[in-house]
Amino acid sequence: MKTPKIVKTRAELKAAIAAANPGSLGFVPTMGALHRGHASLFKAARAENELVVISVFVNELQFNDASDYATYPRQLDADVQLAAAAGVDLVFAPDASEIYHAGLPLVKLSSGALGEMYEGASRPGHFDGMLAVVAKLLHLTDPRRGEYRAYFGQKDAQQLMLIRRMVADLDYPVELRAVPIVRSPKGLALSSRNALLSEEEKEAALVLHRSIQLVADRAAHNEPLYIEDAIGMYQMAPLVELDYFAVVDPDTLQELAFNCQDTPFTGEGLILVAAKVGNVRLIDNQPI
Ligand code: PAF
């Protein structure tokens, strides 16, 4: 197992990429606290690129809650070990002053109407801050030098949708790859925030996947979805506070009109759910 090179500055990052002079580069941006879900992104990048670069940067701009930012897990040494095992070549772990070298951005990217729905409604400014850092990280990893792919998890479905739009709207020369959700054996979608859950909360959090499965099974059998049944499951989960459970159009995020009615499900949709388990906000989703 080869230890990845760790670089802290944009100059070192640029020099390391230039020195490797790869025929293809796979980039995976992360906020650290890496788990098997990230490893699956790294492995997907490893499988089709000569050089695999990741970033580990907890981006304050995308946190609308100061205590969420303060308690977000940080563990660079363990992250580097996991990255090494998944075949990563280069880890960019900058300080905030390196990313926001001119101070916090005055000129901002707006995630528009898509960024104000669901996660954006509950976390105002989150998606604008996320796009700000992803836009920078894509630039800093030099997508114009040749074959370049960036990898994102399907778990953050709305984030992925917005990054797709940014890449298209701003003409980034980036091939985007979406990597499926990785789950615990019991079905909990892996997330860095899971580290903040107690054992009891982890059990309680399984309701997210169970409620999704209830509706996804009905969709698979072209039955009416009756999402009230899924929502009802949260009333019996005392540690869990549901924020939203919705079935939406996967391209527009508009709620599908038939999702609560007595109509057989046909076509395509995306189940989206967000809930607070104790103090930890979790999201999950599944295409149907
Ligand atoms: O998904 C994440 O971990 C973050 O939103 C990202 C894409 C690394 C930007 O900070």
CSV table of N, CA and C in Angstrom, one decimal, residues 7 10 12-29 41-55 87-92 136-152 173-177:
chain,number,residue,atom,x,y,z
A,7,VAL,N,-0.4,17.4,0.2
A,7,VAL,CA,0.0,18.8,-0.1
A,7,VAL,C,-1.0,19.7,0.6
A,10,ARG,N,-1.9,25.5,-2.8
A,10,ARG,CA,-2.3,25.4,-4.2
A,10,ARG,C,-1.0,25.3,-5.1
A,12,GLU,N,1.8,23.8,-4.2
A,12,GLU,CA,2.3,22.4,-4.1
A,12,GLU,C,1.4,21.4,-4.9
A,13,LEU,N,0.1,21.7,-4.9
A,13,LEU,CA,-0.9,20.9,-5.6
A,13,LEU,C,-0.6,20.9,-7.1
A,14,LYS,N,-0.4,22.2,-7.6
A,14,LYS,CA,-0.2,22.4,-9.0
A,14,LYS,C,1.1,21.7,-9.4
A,15,ALA,N,2.2,21.8,-8.6
A,15,ALA,CA,3.5,21.2,-8.9
A,15,ALA,C,3.4,19.7,-8.9
A,16,ALA,N,2.6,19.1,-7.9
A,16,ALA,CA,2.5,17.7,-7.9
A,16,ALA,C,1.8,17.1,-9.1
A,17,ILE,N,0.7,17.8,-9.5
A,17,ILE,CA,0.0,17.4,-10.7
A,17,ILE,C,0.9,17.5,-11.9
A,18,ALA,N,1.6,18.6,-12.0
A,18,ALA,CA,2.5,18.8,-13.2
A,18,ALA,C,3.6,17.7,-13.2
A,19,ALA,N,4.1,17.4,-12.1
A,19,ALA,CA,5.2,16.4,-12.0
A,19,ALA,C,4.7,15.0,-12.4
A,20,ALA,N,3.5,14.7,-12.0
A,20,ALA,CA,2.9,13.4,-12.4
A,20,ALA,C,2.6,13.4,-13.9
A,21,ASN,N,2.2,14.5,-14.4
A,21,ASN,CA,1.9,14.6,-15.8
A,21,ASN,C,1.0,13.5,-16.3
A,22,PRO,N,-0.2,13.3,-15.6
A,22,PRO,CA,-1.0,12.1,-15.9
A,22,PRO,C,-1.7,12.2,-17.3
A,23,GLY,N,-2.0,11.1,-17.9
A,23,GLY,CA,-2.8,11.1,-19.1
A,23,GLY,C,-4.3,11.3,-18.7
A,24,SER,N,-4.6,10.9,-17.5
A,24,SER,CA,-6.0,11.2,-17.0
A,24,SER,C,-6.0,11.4,-15.5
A,25,LEU,N,-6.9,12.3,-15.0
A,25,LEU,CA,-6.9,12.6,-13.6
A,25,LEU,C,-8.3,12.5,-13.1
A,26,GLY,N,-8.4,11.7,-12.0
A,26,GLY,CA,-9.7,11.6,-11.3
A,26,GLY,C,-9.6,12.4,-10.0
A,27,PHE,N,-10.6,13.2,-9.8
A,27,PHE,CA,-10.6,14.1,-8.6
A,27,PHE,C,-11.9,13.8,-7.7
A,28,VAL,N,-11.6,13.7,-6.4
A,28,VAL,CA,-12.8,13.4,-5.5
A,28,VAL,C,-12.7,14.5,-4.4
A,29,PRO,N,-13.5,15.5,-4.4
A,29,PRO,CA,-13.5,16.4,-3.3
A,29,PRO,C,-14.2,15.9,-2.0
A,41,LEU,N,-15.9,6.0,-3.9
A,41,LEU,CA,-15.6,7.1,-4.8
A,41,LEU,C,-14.1,7.0,-5.3
A,42,PHE,N,-13.2,6.8,-4.3
A,42,PHE,CA,-11.8,6.7,-4.7
A,42,PHE,C,-11.5,5.5,-5.6
A,43,LYS,N,-12.2,4.4,-5.3
A,43,LYS,CA,-11.9,3.2,-6.1
A,43,LYS,C,-12.4,3.4,-7.5
A,44,ALA,N,-13.6,4.1,-7.6
A,44,ALA,CA,-14.1,4.4,-8.9
A,44,ALA,C,-13.2,5.2,-9.7
A,45,ALA,N,-12.6,6.2,-9.0
A,45,ALA,CA,-11.6,7.1,-9.7
A,45,ALA,C,-10.3,6.3,-10.1
A,46,ARG,N,-9.9,5.4,-9.1
A,46,ARG,CA,-8.7,4.6,-9.4
A,46,ARG,C,-8.9,3.8,-10.6
A,47,ALA,N,-10.1,3.2,-10.8
A,47,ALA,CA,-10.3,2.3,-11.9
A,47,ALA,C,-10.2,2.9,-13.3
A,48,GLU,N,-10.3,4.3,-13.4
A,48,GLU,CA,-10.3,4.8,-14.7
A,48,GLU,C,-9.4,6.0,-14.9
A,49,ASN,N,-8.5,6.2,-14.0
A,49,ASN,CA,-7.6,7.4,-14.1
A,49,ASN,C,-6.1,7.0,-13.7
A,50,GLU,N,-5.2,7.7,-14.4
A,50,GLU,CA,-3.8,7.5,-14.0
A,50,GLU,C,-3.4,8.1,-12.6
A,51,LEU,N,-4.0,9.3,-12.4
A,51,LEU,CA,-3.7,10.0,-11.1
A,51,LEU,C,-5.0,10.2,-10.4
A,52,VAL,N,-5.0,9.8,-9.1
A,52,VAL,CA,-6.2,10.0,-8.3
A,52,VAL,C,-5.9,11.1,-7.2
A,53,VAL,N,-6.6,12.2,-7.3
A,53,VAL,CA,-6.4,13.3,-6.3
A,53,VAL,C,-7.6,13.5,-5.5
A,54,ILE,N,-7.5,13.6,-4.2
A,54,ILE,CA,-8.7,14.0,-3.4
A,54,ILE,C,-8.4,15.3,-2.6
A,55,SER,N,-9.4,16.0,-2.2
A,55,SER,CA,-9.2,17.1,-1.3
A,55,SER,C,-9.9,16.8,0.0
A,87,GLY,N,-6.1,3.5,-2.8
A,87,GLY,CA,-5.3,3.8,-4.0
A,87,GLY,C,-5.2,5.2,-4.4
A,88,VAL,N,-5.4,6.1,-3.5
A,88,VAL,CA,-5.3,7.6,-3.8
A,88,VAL,C,-3.8,8.0,-3.9
A,89,ASP,N,-3.5,8.8,-4.9
A,89,ASP,CA,-2.1,9.2,-5.1
A,89,ASP,C,-1.8,10.5,-4.4
A,90,LEU,N,-2.7,11.5,-4.3
A,90,LEU,CA,-2.4,12.8,-3.9
A,90,LEU,C,-3.6,13.3,-3.0
A,91,VAL,N,-3.2,13.9,-1.8
A,91,VAL,CA,-4.3,14.4,-0.9
A,91,VAL,C,-4.0,15.9,-0.8
A,92,PHE,N,-5.0,16.7,-1.2
A,92,PHE,CA,-4.9,18.2,-1.0
A,92,PHE,C,-5.6,18.5,0.3
A,136,LYS,N,-13.9,26.2,-7.1
A,136,LYS,CA,-12.5,26.5,-6.8
A,136,LYS,C,-11.7,25.2,-6.9
A,137,LEU,N,-12.2,24.1,-6.3
A,137,LEU,CA,-11.4,22.9,-6.2
A,137,LEU,C,-11.2,22.3,-7.6
A,138,LEU,N,-12.3,22.4,-8.5
A,138,LEU,CA,-12.2,21.9,-9.8
A,138,LEU,C,-11.1,22.7,-10.6
A,139,HIS,N,-11.1,24.1,-10.4
A,139,HIS,CA,-10.1,24.9,-11.1
A,139,HIS,C,-8.7,24.5,-10.6
A,140,LEU,N,-8.6,24.3,-9.3
A,140,LEU,CA,-7.2,24.1,-8.7
A,140,LEU,C,-6.6,22.7,-9.1
A,141,THR,N,-7.5,21.8,-9.5
A,141,THR,CA,-7.0,20.5,-9.9
A,141,THR,C,-6.8,20.4,-11.4
A,142,ASP,N,-7.0,21.5,-12.1
A,142,ASP,CA,-6.5,21.7,-13.4
A,142,ASP,C,-7.3,20.9,-14.5
A,143,PRO,N,-8.6,21.0,-14.6
A,143,PRO,CA,-9.3,20.2,-15.5
A,143,PRO,C,-9.0,20.4,-17.0
A,144,ARG,N,-8.3,21.6,-17.3
A,144,ARG,CA,-8.0,21.9,-18.7
A,144,ARG,C,-6.8,21.2,-19.2
A,145,ARG,N,-6.0,20.5,-18.3
A,145,ARG,CA,-4.8,19.9,-18.8
A,145,ARG,C,-5.0,18.6,-19.6
A,146,GLY,N,-6.2,18.0,-19.6
A,146,GLY,CA,-6.5,16.8,-20.4
A,146,GLY,C,-7.7,16.0,-19.9
A,147,GLU,N,-7.6,14.7,-20.0
A,147,GLU,CA,-8.7,13.9,-19.5
A,147,GLU,C,-8.9,14.1,-18.0
A,148,TYR,N,-10.1,14.5,-17.6
A,148,TYR,CA,-10.4,14.8,-16.2
A,148,TYR,C,-11.8,14.4,-15.8
A,149,ARG,N,-11.8,13.7,-14.7
A,149,ARG,CA,-13.2,13.2,-14.2
A,149,ARG,C,-13.3,13.6,-12.7
A,150,ALA,N,-14.5,14.0,-12.3
A,150,ALA,CA,-14.7,14.3,-10.9
A,150,ALA,C,-15.8,13.4,-10.4
A,151,TYR,N,-15.7,12.9,-9.2
A,151,TYR,CA,-16.6,11.9,-8.7
A,151,TYR,C,-17.3,12.4,-7.5
A,152,PHE,N,-18.7,12.2,-7.5
A,152,PHE,CA,-19.5,12.6,-6.4
A,152,PHE,C,-20.5,11.5,-6.0
A,173,PRO,N,-14.7,21.9,-18.3
A,173,PRO,CA,-14.3,20.7,-19.1
A,173,PRO,C,-14.1,19.5,-18.2
A,174,VAL,N,-15.2,19.1,-17.5
A,174,VAL,CA,-15.2,18.0,-16.5
A,174,VAL,C,-16.2,16.9,-16.8
A,175,GLU,N,-15.7,15.7,-16.8
A,175,GLU,CA,-16.7,14.6,-16.9
A,175,GLU,C,-17.1,14.2,-15.5
A,176,LEU,N,-18.4,14.3,-15.2
A,176,LEU,CA,-18.9,14.0,-13.8
A,176,LEU,C,-19.3,12.5,-13.7
A,177,ARG,N,-18.9,11.9,-12.6
A,177,ARG,CA,-19.3,10.5,-12.4
A,177,ARG,C,-20.1,10.5,-11.0
